[in-house]
Amino acid sequence: MANTVTLTVNGKTVTREVEERTLLVHFLRETLGLTGTHVGCDTSQCGACVVHVDGRSVKSCTTLAVQVDGASVTTIEGLAAADGTLHPMQAAFREHHGLQCGFCTPGMVMSAVDLVRENPTPSEKDVREGLEGNICRCTGYHNIVKAVLTGAEAMRSGSDAKIAAE
Amino acid sequence: MANPSGIGASVRRREDKRFLTGSGTYTDDINRPGQTFACMVRSPHAHAAIRGIDTAAALAMPGVVAIYTGADMAADNVNGLPCGWLIHNKDGSPMKEPPHFPLARDRARHVGDTVAVVIAETREQAKDAAEALVIDYEERPAVASAVKALEPGAALVHDDVPGNLCYDWHLGDKAATDAAFAQAAHVTTLDLVNNRLVPNAMEPRAAIGEYDRATGEHTLYTTSQNPHVIRLLMGAFVLGIPEHKLRVVAPDVGGGFGSKIFHYAEEAIVTWAAKKVGRPIKWTAERSESFLTDAHGRDHVSRAELALDKDGNFLALRVHTVANMGAYLSTFASSIPTYLYATLLAGQYKTPAIYAEVKAAFTHTTPVDAYRGAGRPEACFLIERIVDKAAIELGIDKAELRRRNFVPKEAMPYQTPVALQYDTGDFAKNLEMALPVVDYAGLAQRKTDAKARGKLRGIGFATYIEACGIAPSNIAGALGARAGLYESAEVRFHPTGSVTVFTGSHSHGQGHETTFAQLVADRFGLPIENIEIVHGDTNKVPFGMGTYGSRSLAVGGSALVKAMDKVERKAKKIAAHLMEAAEADIEVKDGKFSVAGTDKAVTIGEIALAAYVPHNYPLEELEPGLDEQAFYDPKNFTYPNGCHVCEVEIDPETGVTEVVAFTAVDDFGRVINPLIVEGQVHGGIVQGIGQALLENCVYDDETGQLVTGSYMDYCMPRADDVPSFTVQYHEDQPCTHNPLGVKGCGEAGTIGASAAVINAVVDALAEYGVTHIDMPATPQKIWQIVRQATPAMAAE
Ligand code: FES
Ligand code: FES
């Protein structure tokens, strides 16, 4: 059965017809062509599909498009600044070689950003536990952890700078 | 370093920007006009006769375009998927190679065997229709374990393969080995299992087949590590499509670890069916399908015996291994437990006599093939485990027993008794570098401290060697390889001095776009931005063998060097002409061509322009253009080696093992990009730790059902399962036979880690009398060991 959903995706309002069973991840990838969000499993365990819904990280493979009608969704494509400047977390992943094949990366980065939002000063242990829902087969996590710790610091100083400027 | 992007610099990866912003292009991200979707219909039974398939109801479902079965493929004379390596039995007869049809014809031989394909307008419609397909299966008895498959009376996987024996192969000098055992002061014996694993690259396999009626050209987009190999195997052997009418594209690929080397049924199915339906067809695996159909890894059952003299010198090693091939021979399956395993059984030791016997068995399970390390982790695990056991039995320190038996660096090049010739290696140095890093001297204190906290602490060593960049082609061919093992490269300078490099090598996470560009930047003094690396498209790059076995830099990088040599030779001639000097007087440094003893110089950019706008150019002697191609066939394998040390703490109350420290000291020869090399080691270590403590692919022995078919049952290592690592390397022992001196680093972590972890676990459990534990050393297993031992110990 067709339903109409209206979402704000990466700042743009979109209205589309969807089937009831359409998953958010398929809506993003196939209806909107935002293929940065990946599907790595069918049991909601790998985190390749993580996006932000109203600022919180969500596994888009376990969310129906109709469930998020009216919400604001940010995908990996919407994380960098409009001028292309990488988000501090993206920059930290590059600096510390926190990605190899890049397949887990969008979900990993989106999870990491939310992790730091919840806990701006995470320890290594916090990062490891916080990313427990994201599987990476390539990096052995070593450089991901380094990247997230650096990204957290950069996000803190970024928001400090913002506060100081206000 | 002259160039900030040159050899030895930790250049940040150039591919990262697209991956970090969601603009990578993986196969499933590609959509072709008019595309349909395929759902593969999989056998739910491990073994069943297919008595009939009724497609009528499914064909009537909404959106269904076509349904094909094995009979349709047979009618089109589609052949089976070939095996790329012929192994001969002890008696010289060839191995058994039963056909492996892309769509099963009369029999399903493992859970997940493909029996039909449903093609529909949408993925959901294809899945719905697949449910409606009526398949009349007659279930047959199945066998999942290789050891059981070889027992008399076992269910047969292929009627014409008696006893399920694919081959019975051996290597080494049996008589010399037996004689050494007869003289031995001590013999250590160890039975061990190398557990089956599922590779689990995070990107599930996918394939899109497309046919252009106008040109008669087929295109296959696929998640492959080696698009040319797929083109050759599928075109020439399976579908009979000439290579000039078949393009294979492997775009961004989300990890492979070996599992994306092989030619898979789905690739042939979508390519063949796309022509039949006249529309592109996309298939993307769900993770459950990946578990059932990606080739698995390992699955050896072995008995090892080590003969020693009274001083702990190794005299001989005798090994019997049973290897599980699964239901069919996957592309390189037969070579893994033979030429990539038994040939490595010398390890780092000067054991004078070695004899190995390998029996390979068919079973009603998913085919088994190369998975990161491929044979070498199995060899390393066996050697390093038995050396540890011998050390315990003889009361010799584990580091010391290794040291005593290392092949000394003075003995290089060293001919092992199992066919390989190591070119370089300083094994003692690796160990001596590692010992202070891991504070070996402080171990006893750490054990005592742990004890006070109620924990059991243990240390484990793995001093490994591996063989990478399998070669040379003619010797591999004599041993049964049905492919060449060279690599190709083309260096194309453009008129204004930028460069495109085409490589037959393939990156699925290894960072070629950075490392290969560093080689060019370094050689010609160019900014890295001016260099593009192209790979993964058979219509663009010269015929190449792709990426596996840690070969990219050693073989593909060497081909690139050869192509750059050719460019430089021609550039020198052009420079001589431009500067009116003799070619012999031209000196080249960092892309500058100067006349010796003068300040006259031209850059490679100026030379390129002259080559493409040949107004002032020696046209009688030289062709215009600056574009050279090279193929490189290595003279030998390369031999990365190292010393990995793991320290664990076990909680005897829960059986949980925590890896508290892991140190890797490696010799990869020359290192081009340290950041990338260290990343490869980290990833490898975690796959090794995963095998040792977490991962296990389990089949039900009675039914042949895959018990661990999802991430709910198959335990993947996650961030909180592992620590951060200490990774060091030295560059003292460059490879002697390739122009870069590089050895390869992609598999080392996995090869060393599982042995180091299990050695540490056994060390931690020593007080319970444990001398071996099979992988994975799960909390349950350890808890049981501790429980069973505790009353006995209390009674003492
Ligand atoms: S795709 Fe694996 S958790 Fe969503
Ligand atoms: S970078 Fe490949 S899975 Fe994480």
PDB file of N, CA and C in Angstrom, chain B residues 389-423:
ATOM      1  N   LYS B 389      54.360 -26.372  22.760  1.00  0.00           N
ATOM      2  CA  LYS B 389      54.118 -27.597  23.541  1.00  0.00           C
ATOM      3  C   LYS B 389      55.445 -28.296  23.827  1.00  0.00           C
ATOM      4  N   ALA B 390      56.328 -28.315  22.827  1.00  0.00           N
ATOM      5  CA  ALA B 390      57.639 -28.935  23.018  1.00  0.00           C
ATOM      6  C   ALA B 390      58.417 -28.193  24.104  1.00  0.00           C
ATOM      7  N   ALA B 391      58.319 -26.875  24.103  1.00  0.00           N
ATOM      8  CA  ALA B 391      59.036 -26.085  25.112  1.00  0.00           C
ATOM      9  C   ALA B 391      58.562 -26.463  26.512  1.00  0.00           C
ATOM     10  N   ILE B 392      57.243 -26.626  26.654  1.00  0.00           N
ATOM     11  CA  ILE B 392      56.700 -26.996  27.972  1.00  0.00           C
ATOM     12  C   ILE B 392      57.215 -28.383  28.366  1.00  0.00           C
ATOM     13  N   GLU B 393      57.146 -29.316  27.400  1.00  0.00           N
ATOM     14  CA  GLU B 393      57.538 -30.692  27.726  1.00  0.00           C
ATOM     15  C   GLU B 393      59.021 -30.793  28.087  1.00  0.00           C
ATOM     16  N   LEU B 394      59.839 -29.979  27.427  1.00  0.00           N
ATOM     17  CA  LEU B 394      61.286 -30.069  27.678  1.00  0.00           C
ATOM     18  C   LEU B 394      61.744 -29.093  28.759  1.00  0.00           C
ATOM     19  N   GLY B 395      60.826 -28.257  29.234  1.00  0.00           N
ATOM     20  CA  GLY B 395      61.208 -27.284  30.254  1.00  0.00           C
ATOM     21  C   GLY B 395      62.175 -26.226  29.738  1.00  0.00           C
ATOM     22  N   ILE B 396      62.056 -25.894  28.472  1.00  0.00           N
ATOM     23  CA  ILE B 396      62.912 -24.846  27.897  1.00  0.00           C
ATOM     24  C   ILE B 396      62.062 -23.593  27.714  1.00  0.00           C
ATOM     25  N   ASP B 397      62.637 -22.443  27.996  1.00  0.00           N
ATOM     26  CA  ASP B 397      61.923 -21.181  27.803  1.00  0.00           C
ATOM     27  C   ASP B 397      61.448 -21.070  26.351  1.00  0.00           C
ATOM     28  N   LYS B 398      60.220 -20.559  26.181  1.00  0.00           N
ATOM     29  CA  LYS B 398      59.601 -20.579  24.845  1.00  0.00           C
ATOM     30  C   LYS B 398      60.324 -19.670  23.861  1.00  0.00           C
ATOM     31  N   ALA B 399      60.837 -18.566  24.347  1.00  0.00           N
ATOM     32  CA  ALA B 399      61.603 -17.692  23.445  1.00  0.00           C
ATOM     33  C   ALA B 399      62.923 -18.361  23.091  1.00  0.00           C
ATOM     34  N   GLU B 400      63.516 -19.006  24.094  1.00  0.00           N
ATOM     35  CA  GLU B 400      64.826 -19.629  23.891  1.00  0.00           C
ATOM     36  C   GLU B 400      64.740 -20.804  22.908  1.00  0.00           C
ATOM     37  N   LEU B 401      63.694 -21.602  23.027  1.00  0.00           N
ATOM     38  CA  LEU B 401      63.581 -22.755  22.112  1.00  0.00           C
ATOM     39  C   LEU B 401      63.461 -22.270  20.668  1.00  0.00           C
ATOM     40  N   ARG B 402      62.739 -21.188  20.481  1.00  0.00           N
ATOM     41  CA  ARG B 402      62.614 -20.625  19.134  1.00  0.00           C
ATOM     42  C   ARG B 402      63.980 -20.136  18.648  1.00  0.00           C
ATOM     43  N   ARG B 403      64.620 -19.342  19.497  1.00  0.00           N
ATOM     44  CA  ARG B 403      65.927 -18.770  19.164  1.00  0.00           C
ATOM     45  C   ARG B 403      66.904 -19.867  18.735  1.00  0.00           C
ATOM     46  N   ARG B 404      66.905 -20.946  19.476  1.00  0.00           N
ATOM     47  CA  ARG B 404      67.830 -22.049  19.214  1.00  0.00           C
ATOM     48  C   ARG B 404      67.613 -22.659  17.826  1.00  0.00           C
ATOM     49  N   ASN B 405      66.398 -22.558  17.345  1.00  0.00           N
ATOM     50  CA  ASN B 405      66.088 -23.260  16.092  1.00  0.00           C
ATOM     51  C   ASN B 405      65.885 -22.355  14.875  1.00  0.00           C
ATOM     52  N   PHE B 406      65.985 -21.043  15.088  1.00  0.00           N
ATOM     53  CA  PHE B 406      65.805 -20.130  13.947  1.00  0.00           C
ATOM     54  C   PHE B 406      66.812 -20.418  12.839  1.00  0.00           C
ATOM     55  N   VAL B 407      66.368 -20.255  11.617  1.00  0.00           N
ATOM     56  CA  VAL B 407      67.318 -20.197  10.504  1.00  0.00           C
ATOM     57  C   VAL B 407      68.097 -18.901  10.713  1.00  0.00           C
ATOM     58  N   PRO B 408      69.432 -18.976  10.834  1.00  0.00           N
ATOM     59  CA  PRO B 408      70.171 -17.725  11.068  1.00  0.00           C
ATOM     60  C   PRO B 408      70.208 -16.873   9.812  1.00  0.00           C
ATOM     61  N   LYS B 409      70.331 -15.586   9.995  1.00  0.00           N
ATOM     62  CA  LYS B 409      70.280 -14.719   8.810  1.00  0.00           C
ATOM     63  C   LYS B 409      71.449 -14.988   7.879  1.00  0.00           C
ATOM     64  N   GLU B 410      72.550 -15.513   8.444  1.00  0.00           N
ATOM     65  CA  GLU B 410      73.715 -15.843   7.615  1.00  0.00           C
ATOM     66  C   GLU B 410      73.398 -16.977   6.643  1.00  0.00           C
ATOM     67  N   ALA B 411      72.380 -17.763   6.966  1.00  0.00           N
ATOM     68  CA  ALA B 411      72.064 -18.921   6.111  1.00  0.00           C
ATOM     69  C   ALA B 411      71.228 -18.531   4.891  1.00  0.00           C
ATOM     70  N   MET B 412      70.859 -17.229   4.798  1.00  0.00           N
ATOM     71  CA  MET B 412      70.030 -16.797   3.665  1.00  0.00           C
ATOM     72  C   MET B 412      70.870 -16.647   2.412  1.00  0.00           C
ATOM     73  N   PRO B 413      70.373 -16.957   1.228  1.00  0.00           N
ATOM     74  CA  PRO B 413      69.076 -17.583   0.989  1.00  0.00           C
ATOM     75  C   PRO B 413      69.033 -19.029   1.493  1.00  0.00           C
ATOM     76  N   TYR B 414      67.907 -19.389   2.075  1.00  0.00           N
ATOM     77  CA  TYR B 414      67.787 -20.682   2.741  1.00  0.00           C
ATOM     78  C   TYR B 414      66.761 -21.565   2.034  1.00  0.00           C
ATOM     79  N   GLN B 415      67.218 -22.733   1.661  1.00  0.00           N
ATOM     80  CA  GLN B 415      66.335 -23.696   1.010  1.00  0.00           C
ATOM     81  C   GLN B 415      65.674 -24.561   2.082  1.00  0.00           C
ATOM     82  N   THR B 416      64.355 -24.489   2.187  1.00  0.00           N
ATOM     83  CA  THR B 416      63.664 -25.309   3.184  1.00  0.00           C
ATOM     84  C   THR B 416      63.469 -26.717   2.613  1.00  0.00           C
ATOM     85  N   PRO B 417      63.156 -27.680   3.485  1.00  0.00           N
ATOM     86  CA  PRO B 417      62.885 -29.024   2.960  1.00  0.00           C
ATOM     87  C   PRO B 417      61.507 -29.129   2.305  1.00  0.00           C
ATOM     88  N   VAL B 418      60.736 -28.042   2.298  1.00  0.00           N
ATOM     89  CA  VAL B 418      59.396 -28.103   1.703  1.00  0.00           C
ATOM     90  C   VAL B 418      59.268 -27.079   0.568  1.00  0.00           C
ATOM     91  N   ALA B 419      60.259 -27.086  -0.294  1.00  0.00           N
ATOM     92  CA  ALA B 419      60.205 -26.449  -1.611  1.00  0.00           C
ATOM     93  C   ALA B 419      60.533 -24.955  -1.678  1.00  0.00           C
ATOM     94  N   LEU B 420      60.315 -24.208  -0.622  1.00  0.00           N
ATOM     95  CA  LEU B 420      60.533 -22.769  -0.745  1.00  0.00           C
ATOM     96  C   LEU B 420      61.988 -22.396  -0.500  1.00  0.00           C
ATOM     97  N   GLN B 421      62.399 -21.276  -1.089  1.00  0.00           N
ATOM     98  CA  GLN B 421      63.713 -20.717  -0.776  1.00  0.00           C
ATOM     99  C   GLN B 421      63.533 -19.306  -0.242  1.00  0.00           C
ATOM    100  N   TYR B 422      63.757 -19.166   1.078  1.00  0.00           N
ATOM    101  CA  TYR B 422      63.638 -17.843   1.699  1.00  0.00           C
ATOM    102  C   TYR B 422      64.786 -16.968   1.207  1.00  0.00           C
ATOM    103  N   ASP B 423      64.491 -15.739   0.803  1.00  0.00           N
ATOM    104  CA  ASP B 423      65.581 -14.883   0.323  1.00  0.00           C
ATOM    105  C   ASP B 423      66.258 -14.113   1.449  1.00  0.00           C
TER     106      ASP B 423
END
